[in-house]
Amino acid sequence: MSNDNDKKTFSRRSFLKITAGSMTIISAVTTPLIASIARGVEEKGIGKVEGKVHEIHEIKDFKYKHSYCMVILEDRCIDCERCMDACRKTWDVPEYGYRTRILEVEKRGHKSFMPVLCFHCDFAPCVVACPTQASHKRKEDGIVLVDPKKCIGCKVCMLACPYDARYYNEDIHAIDKCTFCQPRLEKGLKPACVEACPAHVRIFGDLNDHDSEVYKLLNDYEKTVRVLKPECHTRPRVHYRKS
Amino acid sequence: MKKRFNFSLKFSKLELLLCVIFALSLAVAVAIGIKGLFQGHLELYGTTREMPIALLLGAYIFFVVTSTGLCIISAIGHVFHFDAFAPIAKRAVFLSVVTIMGGFVCLMFELDSPWKMYYFVLTPNFKSGIWWMACLYSFYLAFMITEFIALVYNNHKLGSILGFLGLSFGLAAHSNMGAVFGTLQGRPFWFGAYMPIYFIVSAFFSGTAAIIFFTYLSRHVKQRPFDNRLNQSFRNLGWLFVFAIFIMMFFDTWSHIIGTLAYAGGKTQAIDSFEGPLKINFWFFEITCGLLVPFIFILLTRARNQAVMFICSAISICGIFYMRYDLMLAGQIVPLWHEVGATCARFYNQYAPTVPEMLVFCGGLSFVGLVYILGEKILDLDEDEVH
């Protein structure tokens, strides 16, 4: 019995030791931090603008050799789905999947059509989430690609993407998505969907080329340009505006 | 000196029957998993582009949360030397190893191309939450297995050190798993710092329910009565369980009040409202079975009635499974294009588990059941009186 009591005393004591030790470490780490904050408050005064002011980190700017992007003139789309067909034929997209689609949007009784695809975000959440670097962003042109041989099919990129741009392709045993037709671009061709669109809805080009149509459309300050889901802070490379 | 291993296996008829059923169920799950590798999951499972993860990932999380919880409970007795919890520590360590492996059974058959897993090592992405989760869980499993071996050989000092390491890696891995969901900015239901904290609290709750369930079960299977020490330990577990339920209620209440008041893309509507598609899962299984019934009955019996505690823990474990399952569904049930006003996104995404999915989940449960029975038979999972 006494042995038990000894054990209890010992266990409580050791628990107290552990707690005291942890508290000491936490205090040691946090005290200088609190002191420096207090010093800052003392020096600057709360709400005063004098004293040393810390600059907010500038948002990283991406320098691509080719800054590919797409502008979608949303009031032009007639939902003919030729873009979808062209994409399907060019890349053998299976029946159960799609790389691009057209959404029917209804707001205040007004119906319109909105083409969507992979937005090749600068801060691509799918690239961050992928555990094996199968999803990656090309440094030379910002295109987000999937390397099928590395994809384990965990589908976390599908969850991470706010734009529903990905699906699992059973034929290649990997995630599949729009590539901005990167192999076609290398041959000097435009993406298949851009070429197939009869209404000139999808405008594709290199933002580094100041004579390109996309550059002019995005720098025309008379029209509002928007991106979808800006609250996700992904900096998409597909923009929407009225023609 | 008690025997460490007992290989002269004598099964009762019920145990033998259970072992055969569990082994068959596991074999069926493996067969489905292998079929899935060749055929693909498109026709085999009910997951879709809109809801790419569902029952099997929910099951994986159910097992892993329970494993981490059991590790926390074992550490109270073994690592922090609270003697009141020492008698259940060895069993808790054993079960934490078994349950996480049950989770891996479900995960392995949930992944579409698991044979490419070696790219975790060849091209790791250090920014990925899943990569860190896998890495930390590997260490966790290694430490828990070695801790258990140390305990079997009565090396409690080494067991404590390994237990502390297992606990540290377990907590890190588990909160990381919460972060996998918490960092998904496009999914308002999951996004935020709440998830990693919720996962840890939830693990503590699940672990307590599981150890009550298995400790009672082992005593009745072995027909060994509770000795005084175990009796006291079991009562303490009862109070710990009530405390864990109370914390869960506190977390759930605030999470749902804030989710309902601050509209965030149908964040809680799917679950919370009385019209949402998950209303029965939430109000009946999660809240009533998972929390209210065990809370009320254990309080009423003042944690003295062991049979009531056992039944409450069993009911609560069912509720806990629905918590994990609903957590997966609720994050994906609101279509991604809903806020844009797309007509295709007017209705909630739909998912119903297929029979093969359910059989794989049963395979995971059977793995836990089978290894647990064999563990109870071969190893002595009861703590030695003096150490």
XYZ file of C-alpha atoms in Angstrom:
630
model
C 0.000 0.000 0.000
C 2.763 2.359 1.031
C 4.504 1.406 -2.180
C 1.417 2.551 -4.078
C 1.373 5.836 -2.202
C 5.042 6.364 -2.958
C 4.315 5.761 -6.598
C 1.416 8.189 -6.591
C 3.564 10.841 -4.899
C 6.331 10.154 -7.356
C 3.998 10.292 -10.341
C 2.445 13.562 -9.167
C 5.863 14.988 -8.488
C 7.144 13.963 -11.883
C 4.025 15.403 -13.486
C 4.643 18.688 -11.664
C 8.275 18.559 -12.800
C 7.216 18.086 -16.412
C 4.668 20.897 -16.141
C 7.175 23.239 -14.468
C 9.794 22.358 -17.088
C 7.403 23.017 -19.959
C 6.293 26.303 -18.422
C 9.915 27.388 -18.037
C 10.660 26.604 -21.677
C 7.498 28.370 -22.851
C 8.307 31.402 -20.674
C 11.893 31.459 -21.950
C 10.656 31.509 -25.515
C 7.742 33.881 -25.111
C 9.165 36.448 -22.645
C 11.598 38.059 -25.134
C 8.786 38.108 -27.684
C 6.369 39.805 -25.287
C 9.158 42.192 -24.199
C 9.886 43.170 -27.786
C 6.179 43.734 -28.481
C 5.910 45.830 -25.320
C 9.023 47.789 -26.321
C 7.497 48.384 -29.741
C 4.284 49.651 -28.175
C 6.274 51.880 -25.841
C 8.391 53.280 -28.680
C 5.636 53.840 -31.180
C 2.663 54.320 -28.956
C -0.558 52.572 -29.811
C -2.223 54.072 -32.846
C 0.678 56.433 -33.593
C 2.331 56.341 -36.998
C 5.749 57.594 -35.917
C 8.630 55.251 -35.256
C 9.733 52.252 -37.232
C 6.946 50.954 -39.394
C 7.230 47.520 -40.903
C 6.460 47.234 -44.546
C 3.991 44.549 -45.585
C 5.720 41.939 -47.721
C 5.082 42.581 -51.351
C 3.065 39.897 -53.100
C 5.427 37.707 -55.081
C 5.449 38.571 -58.737
C 5.987 35.738 -61.153
C 8.458 36.282 -63.964
C 7.670 33.855 -66.730
C 9.381 33.653 -70.096
C 5.909 33.290 -71.598
C 3.138 34.539 -69.343
C 0.258 32.605 -70.874
C -3.222 33.584 -69.876
C -6.774 33.488 -71.182
C -9.452 36.160 -71.274
C -13.030 34.965 -71.582
C -15.494 37.391 -73.100
C -18.385 36.038 -71.143
C -21.262 37.757 -72.930
C -20.327 36.106 -76.223
C -20.685 32.441 -75.315
C -23.701 30.735 -76.936
C -23.153 27.297 -75.371
C -22.476 25.554 -78.693
C -19.993 23.304 -76.847
C -17.567 23.169 -79.773
C -14.755 24.006 -77.357
C -15.669 20.951 -75.291
C -15.788 18.720 -78.352
C -12.451 19.994 -79.634
C -10.849 19.394 -76.242
C -12.332 15.921 -75.994
C -11.119 14.938 -79.470
C -7.661 16.485 -79.123
C -6.861 14.863 -75.789
C -8.957 11.676 -75.867
C -10.935 12.824 -72.850
C -13.156 9.931 -71.713
C -16.946 10.192 -71.497
C -16.974 10.412 -67.686
C -14.591 13.369 -67.546
C -13.989 16.806 -68.983
C -11.168 19.326 -69.040
C -13.380 22.263 -69.869
C -17.108 22.854 -69.664
C -19.690 25.593 -70.005
C -21.706 26.595 -66.965
C -25.191 27.974 -67.357
C -25.463 30.874 -64.936
C -28.753 32.404 -63.910
C -28.819 35.613 -61.924
C -31.877 37.818 -61.367
C -33.704 36.074 -64.205
C -30.866 36.702 -66.658
C -29.273 33.623 -68.189
C -25.691 33.529 -69.467
C -22.993 30.972 -70.247
C -19.629 30.783 -68.581
C -16.828 28.590 -69.949
C -14.548 27.188 -67.232
C -11.297 25.237 -67.351
C -8.129 24.918 -65.263
C -7.216 28.471 -64.237
C -3.458 27.729 -63.977
C -3.341 29.760 -60.763
C -0.108 31.470 -59.743
C -0.736 30.290 -56.186
C -2.072 26.906 -57.244
C -3.506 25.067 -54.209
C -3.399 21.771 -56.104
C 0.373 22.063 -56.522
C 0.820 22.762 -52.813
C -1.435 19.848 -51.811
C 0.103 17.179 -54.073
C 2.394 14.972 -51.937
C 4.540 13.639 -54.810
C 4.965 16.772 -56.964
C 2.883 15.083 -59.675
C 0.997 18.388 -59.924
C 3.549 21.044 -60.712
C 3.753 24.536 -62.145
C 6.153 25.155 -65.010
C 8.580 27.945 -64.200
C 8.941 29.002 -67.828
C 5.290 29.702 -68.581
C 3.225 29.180 -65.411
C 1.227 26.280 -66.845
C 0.055 23.778 -64.216
C 0.612 20.179 -65.340
C 0.190 16.702 -63.877
C 2.890 14.088 -64.319
C 0.826 10.869 -64.613
C 3.677 8.579 -63.610
C 3.909 10.276 -60.191
C 0.175 10.562 -59.436
C -0.885 8.137 -56.686
C -4.593 8.972 -57.022
C -5.053 10.419 -53.541
C -7.348 13.057 -55.112
C -6.359 15.734 -52.621
C -5.727 18.079 -55.578
C -9.368 17.632 -56.582
C -10.356 18.785 -53.112
C -7.847 21.620 -53.130
C -8.926 23.065 -56.481
C -11.723 25.608 -55.944
C -12.624 25.476 -59.663
C -13.518 21.800 -60.161
C -10.870 21.582 -62.876
C -9.686 18.020 -62.285
C -10.924 14.469 -62.654
C -9.363 11.045 -62.272
C -8.677 9.406 -65.621
C -8.934 5.632 -65.265
C -7.156 5.056 -68.576
C -3.929 6.776 -67.583
C -4.274 5.991 -63.851
C -3.774 9.628 -62.939
C -5.488 12.964 -62.494
C -6.189 14.709 -65.777
C -6.862 18.390 -66.435
C -6.514 21.211 -68.952
C -2.906 21.926 -69.909
C -3.622 25.077 -71.957
C -2.782 22.592 -74.772
C 0.892 22.954 -73.877
C 2.119 20.474 -76.556
C 0.209 22.501 -79.191
C 1.699 25.747 -77.884
C 5.175 24.320 -78.425
C 4.240 23.785 -82.070
C 3.085 27.393 -82.329
C -0.613 26.465 -82.304
C -3.347 27.902 -80.109
C -5.262 25.760 -77.593
C -7.861 23.547 -79.281
C -10.818 25.188 -77.501
C -9.660 28.658 -78.561
C -9.345 27.572 -82.170
C -12.733 25.821 -82.194
C -14.777 28.674 -80.686
C -16.893 30.305 -83.436
C -17.842 33.300 -81.274
C -14.301 34.305 -80.336
C -15.091 33.878 -76.635
C -11.745 32.548 -75.512
C -8.787 34.833 -76.149
C -5.426 33.247 -75.439
C -2.001 34.814 -75.508
C 1.242 35.795 -73.848
C 1.021 38.724 -71.426
C 4.714 39.438 -71.962
C 3.844 40.373 -75.532
C 2.402 43.878 -75.239
C 0.922 43.675 -78.716
C -1.089 40.575 -77.878
C -4.878 40.727 -77.666
C -4.921 39.445 -74.094
C -2.550 42.195 -72.983
C -4.754 44.846 -74.585
C -7.963 43.368 -73.131
C -6.533 43.235 -69.630
C -5.157 46.765 -69.865
C -8.330 48.313 -71.213
C -9.401 50.263 -68.154
C -12.869 51.005 -69.483
C -14.007 47.443 -68.855
C -14.027 45.601 -65.576
C -11.960 42.450 -65.564
C -12.712 39.844 -62.908
C -11.504 36.479 -61.770
C -13.686 33.793 -60.242
C -13.561 33.161 -56.493
C -11.063 35.941 -55.670
C -11.544 35.132 -51.973
C -9.446 31.992 -52.494
C -6.394 34.176 -53.321
C -5.173 31.771 -55.990
C -4.379 34.460 -58.619
C -5.977 32.628 -61.582
C -4.583 33.132 -65.102
C -8.048 32.993 -66.653
C -9.902 36.312 -66.572
C -13.485 37.250 -67.355
C -14.807 40.461 -68.868
C -17.527 41.682 -71.156
C -16.622 42.208 -74.807
C 6.344 -14.589 -13.673
C 3.583 -14.501 -16.246
C 4.095 -15.929 -19.684
C 4.662 -13.269 -22.329
C 3.298 -15.330 -25.176
C 0.762 -18.085 -25.245
C 0.820 -20.056 -28.446
C -1.376 -22.900 -27.200
C -4.420 -21.222 -28.699
C -7.710 -22.395 -27.313
C -10.676 -20.723 -28.903
C -14.238 -20.870 -27.717
C -16.814 -21.601 -30.432
C -17.844 -17.944 -30.586
C -14.236 -16.751 -30.894
C -13.528 -19.266 -33.617
C -16.655 -18.243 -35.506
C -15.724 -14.557 -35.197
C -12.177 -15.250 -36.385
C -13.467 -17.112 -39.455
C -15.986 -14.340 -40.271
C -13.331 -11.629 -39.831
C -10.797 -13.524 -41.959
C -13.358 -14.054 -44.735
C -14.426 -10.405 -44.622
C -10.797 -9.297 -44.831
C -10.205 -11.645 -47.768
C -13.249 -10.186 -49.570
C -11.940 -6.632 -48.949
C -8.510 -7.562 -50.332
C -10.126 -9.161 -53.380
C -12.198 -6.010 -54.022
C -9.124 -3.852 -53.523
C -7.123 -5.878 -56.061
C -10.045 -5.793 -58.498
C -10.132 -2.001 -58.042
C -6.431 -1.742 -58.907
C -7.027 -3.386 -62.270
C -10.551 -2.256 -63.079
C -10.420 1.238 -61.562
C -12.774 2.701 -58.991
C -15.211 4.370 -61.367
C -17.779 1.589 -61.366
C -16.695 -0.036 -58.128
C -17.091 2.883 -55.736
C -19.730 5.583 -55.397
C -17.243 8.463 -55.441
C -17.572 11.054 -58.198
C -15.726 14.062 -59.573
C -17.821 16.241 -57.271
C -17.284 14.025 -54.227
C -13.924 12.322 -54.786
C -13.494 11.100 -51.214
C -16.199 9.514 -49.092
C -16.770 6.361 -47.058
C -13.296 4.831 -47.280
C -11.422 7.994 -46.385
C -13.960 8.588 -43.607
C -13.217 5.051 -42.396
C -9.467 5.696 -42.548
C -9.914 8.822 -40.466
C -12.178 6.948 -38.049
C -9.441 4.363 -37.423
C -6.587 6.840 -37.286
C -8.413 9.195 -34.916
C -9.132 6.229 -32.646
C -5.503 5.138 -32.815
C -4.213 8.575 -31.822
C -6.777 8.723 -29.031
C -5.667 5.339 -27.692
C -2.084 6.555 -27.824
C -3.042 9.616 -25.742
C -4.882 7.432 -23.201
C -1.968 4.992 -22.966
C 0.440 7.892 -22.449
C -1.504 9.130 -19.411
C -0.602 5.919 -17.594
C 2.707 4.975 -19.155
C 4.420 8.216 -20.035
C 3.048 10.594 -17.422
C 2.795 7.884 -14.754
C -0.759 8.462 -13.621
C -1.143 5.105 -11.945
C -4.907 5.239 -12.136
C -4.632 4.692 -15.889
C -1.682 2.283 -15.886
C -3.723 -0.968 -15.962
C -5.222 -0.159 -19.361
C -2.063 1.243 -20.963
C -0.676 -1.917 -22.566
C -3.983 -2.780 -24.214
C -4.331 0.825 -25.406
C -0.885 0.716 -27.047
C -1.702 -2.590 -28.736
C -5.049 -1.296 -29.987
C -3.531 1.948 -31.238
C -1.214 -0.111 -33.473
C -4.043 -2.374 -34.636
C -6.525 0.430 -35.370
C -4.073 2.484 -37.425
C -3.285 -0.611 -39.473
C -7.031 -1.127 -39.992
C -7.054 2.444 -41.277
C -4.231 1.653 -43.687
C -6.273 -1.271 -45.071
C -9.059 1.198 -45.977
C -6.634 3.830 -47.269
C -4.730 1.402 -49.452
C -7.916 0.439 -51.284
C -9.128 4.034 -51.425
C -6.096 5.274 -53.358
C -6.455 4.881 -57.096
C -2.808 4.152 -57.886
C -1.130 3.053 -54.637
C 1.668 1.253 -56.520
C 3.226 4.641 -57.276
C 3.641 5.413 -53.568
C 7.433 5.285 -53.875
C 7.230 8.814 -55.330
C 6.562 9.939 -51.750
C 10.274 9.298 -51.247
C 11.623 10.025 -54.750
C 9.951 13.412 -55.280
C 8.614 14.608 -51.932
C 6.643 17.837 -51.718
C 7.544 19.389 -48.378
C 4.710 21.903 -48.685
C 2.092 19.176 -48.843
C 0.138 18.370 -45.685
C -0.441 14.809 -46.876
C 3.292 14.245 -47.301
C 3.966 15.360 -43.732
C 1.054 13.320 -42.457
C 2.395 10.158 -44.103
C 5.920 10.826 -42.881
C 4.877 11.530 -39.281
C 2.476 8.580 -39.143
C 5.266 6.245 -40.285
C 7.396 7.356 -37.330
C 4.345 7.174 -35.045
C 3.643 3.579 -36.065
C 7.281 2.589 -35.629
C 7.418 4.102 -32.123
C 4.109 2.560 -31.071
C 5.181 -0.917 -32.243
C 8.524 -0.659 -30.462
C 6.809 0.697 -27.347
C 4.510 -2.293 -27.344
C 7.445 -4.696 -27.705
C 9.171 -2.929 -24.821
C 6.030 -3.323 -22.708
C 5.711 -7.010 -23.596
C 9.274 -7.503 -22.354
C 8.481 -5.452 -19.223
C 10.997 -2.741 -20.083
C 8.858 0.111 -18.802
C 11.591 2.725 -18.832
C 12.245 2.219 -22.540
C 8.476 1.908 -23.038
C 7.959 5.348 -21.473
C 10.548 6.980 -23.727
C 9.158 5.319 -26.849
C 5.633 6.144 -25.682
C 6.560 9.804 -25.334
C 8.033 9.807 -28.841
C 4.978 7.957 -30.174
C 2.693 10.487 -28.511
C 4.660 13.446 -29.894
C 4.673 12.076 -33.437
C 1.053 10.948 -33.114
C -0.123 14.420 -32.077
C 1.959 16.060 -34.812
C 0.698 13.636 -37.462
C -2.881 13.882 -36.365
C -3.018 17.658 -36.211
C -1.340 17.574 -39.619
C -4.193 15.471 -40.899
C -6.558 18.153 -39.648
C -4.401 20.693 -41.467
C -4.779 18.743 -44.726
C -8.449 19.707 -44.600
C -7.960 23.018 -42.800
C -5.773 24.402 -45.576
C -8.291 23.804 -48.369
C -9.288 27.396 -49.089
C -11.836 26.397 -51.682
C -13.802 24.290 -49.167
C -15.374 26.613 -46.576
C -16.643 23.786 -44.389
C -13.105 22.592 -43.655
C -11.000 25.686 -44.124
C -9.490 27.265 -41.027
C -7.397 26.573 -37.944
C -10.291 24.748 -36.257
C -9.663 21.422 -38.005
C -6.251 20.504 -36.496
C -7.503 21.361 -33.000
C -10.784 19.523 -33.533
C -8.930 16.412 -34.724
C -6.861 16.249 -31.537
C -9.841 16.799 -29.210
C -11.837 14.312 -31.193
C -9.018 11.760 -30.935
C -9.035 12.034 -27.145
C -12.800 11.411 -27.182
C -12.594 8.440 -29.595
C -9.684 6.870 -27.723
C -11.565 6.958 -24.419
C -14.640 5.340 -25.968
C -12.520 2.643 -27.643
C -10.532 1.679 -24.546
C -13.702 1.406 -22.430
C -15.239 -0.823 -25.099
C -12.246 -3.127 -25.523
C -11.284 -3.361 -21.841
C -14.795 -4.466 -20.876
C -14.917 -6.847 -23.837
C -11.597 -8.489 -22.967
C -12.649 -9.097 -19.364
C -15.850 -10.775 -20.439
C -14.279 -12.765 -23.229
C -11.593 -14.034 -20.887
C -14.108 -14.331 -18.057
C -11.664 -12.633 -15.754
C -13.331 -10.369 -13.182
C -12.217 -6.757 -12.707
C -9.682 -6.527 -9.911
C -9.674 -3.480 -7.631
C -7.043 -1.608 -9.610
C -8.781 -2.161 -12.920
C -12.120 -1.342 -11.345
C -10.821 2.035 -10.202
C -9.123 2.591 -13.536
C -12.350 1.828 -15.383
C -14.286 4.291 -13.244
C -11.689 6.977 -13.924
C -12.057 6.210 -17.616
C -15.806 6.750 -17.262
C -15.263 10.246 -15.861
C -12.636 10.965 -18.475
C -15.149 9.918 -21.124
C -17.788 12.287 -19.706
C -15.200 15.085 -19.708
C -14.230 14.288 -23.330
C -17.891 14.340 -24.390
C -18.350 17.681 -22.660
C -15.409 19.185 -24.574
C -16.781 17.777 -27.828
C -20.183 19.315 -27.100
C -18.522 22.647 -26.406
C -16.573 22.490 -29.692
C -19.584 21.340 -31.698
C -21.863 24.015 -30.267
C -19.580 26.921 -31.139
C -18.577 25.505 -34.490
C -22.209 25.201 -35.547
C -23.396 28.492 -34.090
C -20.635 30.352 -35.923
C -21.091 28.283 -39.077
C -24.800 29.038 -39.134
C -24.617 32.724 -38.263
C -21.756 33.575 -40.618
C -22.920 32.385 -44.015
C -19.982 30.751 -45.741
C -21.025 28.980 -48.900
C -23.555 26.678 -47.274
C -20.952 25.870 -44.679
C -23.201 24.259 -42.128
C -26.568 24.303 -43.805
C -26.104 20.808 -45.197
C -25.614 19.412 -41.737
C -27.261 21.834 -39.441
C -30.652 22.682 -40.783
C -33.501 20.302 -40.237
C -33.845 20.000 -44.003
C -30.233 19.276 -44.962
C -29.377 15.908 -46.544
C -27.221 14.913 -43.592
C -29.783 15.805 -40.943
C -30.401 12.245 -39.711
C -26.690 11.420 -39.598
C -26.033 14.591 -37.647
C -28.890 14.824 -35.188
C -29.448 11.136 -34.547
C -26.037 9.453 -34.920
C -23.569 12.237 -34.140
C -25.406 14.186 -31.481
C -27.804 11.690 -29.897
C -25.787 8.455 -30.142
C -22.300 9.924 -30.166
C -22.667 12.467 -27.399
C -25.971 12.765 -25.542
C -26.783 9.109 -24.728
C -23.353 8.240 -23.261
C -23.127 11.584 -21.460
C -26.510 11.202 -19.771
C -26.266 7.514 -18.890
C -22.722 7.571 -17.543
C -23.577 10.629 -15.458
C -26.765 8.983 -14.159
C -24.874 5.833 -13.114
C -21.963 7.954 -11.818
C -19.560 5.782 -13.896
C -20.155 2.841 -11.539
C -22.097 0.509 -13.805
C -19.573 -1.138 -16.122
C -22.161 -2.722 -18.415
C -23.803 0.670 -18.982
C -20.403 2.188 -19.724
C -19.681 -0.594 -22.214
C -22.995 -0.114 -24.033
C -22.572 3.675 -23.988
C -19.071 3.384 -25.451
C -20.356 1.041 -28.200
C -23.168 3.460 -29.100
C -20.733 6.345 -28.990
C -18.277 4.556 -31.322
C -21.125 4.232 -33.873
C -21.785 7.960 -33.478
C -18.066 8.700 -33.850
C -17.976 6.795 -37.138
C -20.775 9.024 -38.432
C -18.840 12.091 -37.256
C -15.952 11.107 -39.545
C -18.186 10.077 -42.413
C -20.221 13.280 -42.235
C -17.076 15.371 -41.944
C -15.980 13.997 -45.314
C -19.355 14.466 -46.987
C -20.186 17.884 -45.533
C -17.006 19.397 -46.948
C -17.914 18.383 -50.505
C -21.678 18.340 -50.529
C -22.100 21.982 -51.542
C -21.241 22.204 -55.278
C -18.175 24.313 -56.031
C -20.041 26.478 -58.545
C -22.951 27.172 -56.211
C -21.867 30.705 -55.309
C -21.287 31.621 -58.942
C -24.974 30.953 -59.580
C -24.528 27.969 -61.918
C -27.812 26.198 -62.563
C -26.076 22.801 -62.312
C -25.061 23.678 -58.746
C -28.526 24.353 -57.339
C -28.743 21.031 -55.546
C -26.458 19.323 -53.082
C -23.986 16.839 -54.539
C -25.117 13.311 -53.978
C -23.241 10.289 -52.752
C -24.326 6.821 -51.691
C -21.766 4.190 -50.713
C -21.671 1.127 -52.952
C -21.606 -2.458 -51.687
C -17.877 -2.915 -52.540
C -17.042 0.235 -50.563
C -18.964 -1.062 -47.574
C -17.247 -4.437 -47.869
C -13.815 -2.791 -47.884
C -14.778 -0.831 -44.770
C -15.971 -4.092 -43.168
C -12.582 -5.539 -44.156
C -10.869 -2.775 -42.174
C -13.093 -3.473 -39.165
C -12.483 -7.200 -39.540
C -8.739 -6.679 -39.602
C -8.997 -4.853 -36.268
C -11.307 -7.538 -34.854
C -9.147 -10.447 -36.007
C -5.832 -9.047 -34.816
C -7.431 -7.965 -31.548
C -8.736 -11.478 -30.811
C -5.389 -13.039 -31.729
C -3.603 -10.407 -29.635
C -5.765 -11.154 -26.618
C -5.104 -14.860 -27.084
C -1.378 -14.834 -27.786
C -0.214 -11.835 -25.788
C -1.019 -10.875 -22.251
C -2.504 -7.420 -22.672
C -3.250 -6.950 -18.988
C -0.776 -4.825 -17.117
C 1.438 -6.571 -14.609
C 0.614 -5.650 -11.043
C 4.015 -4.216 -10.213
C 6.370 -2.512 -12.610
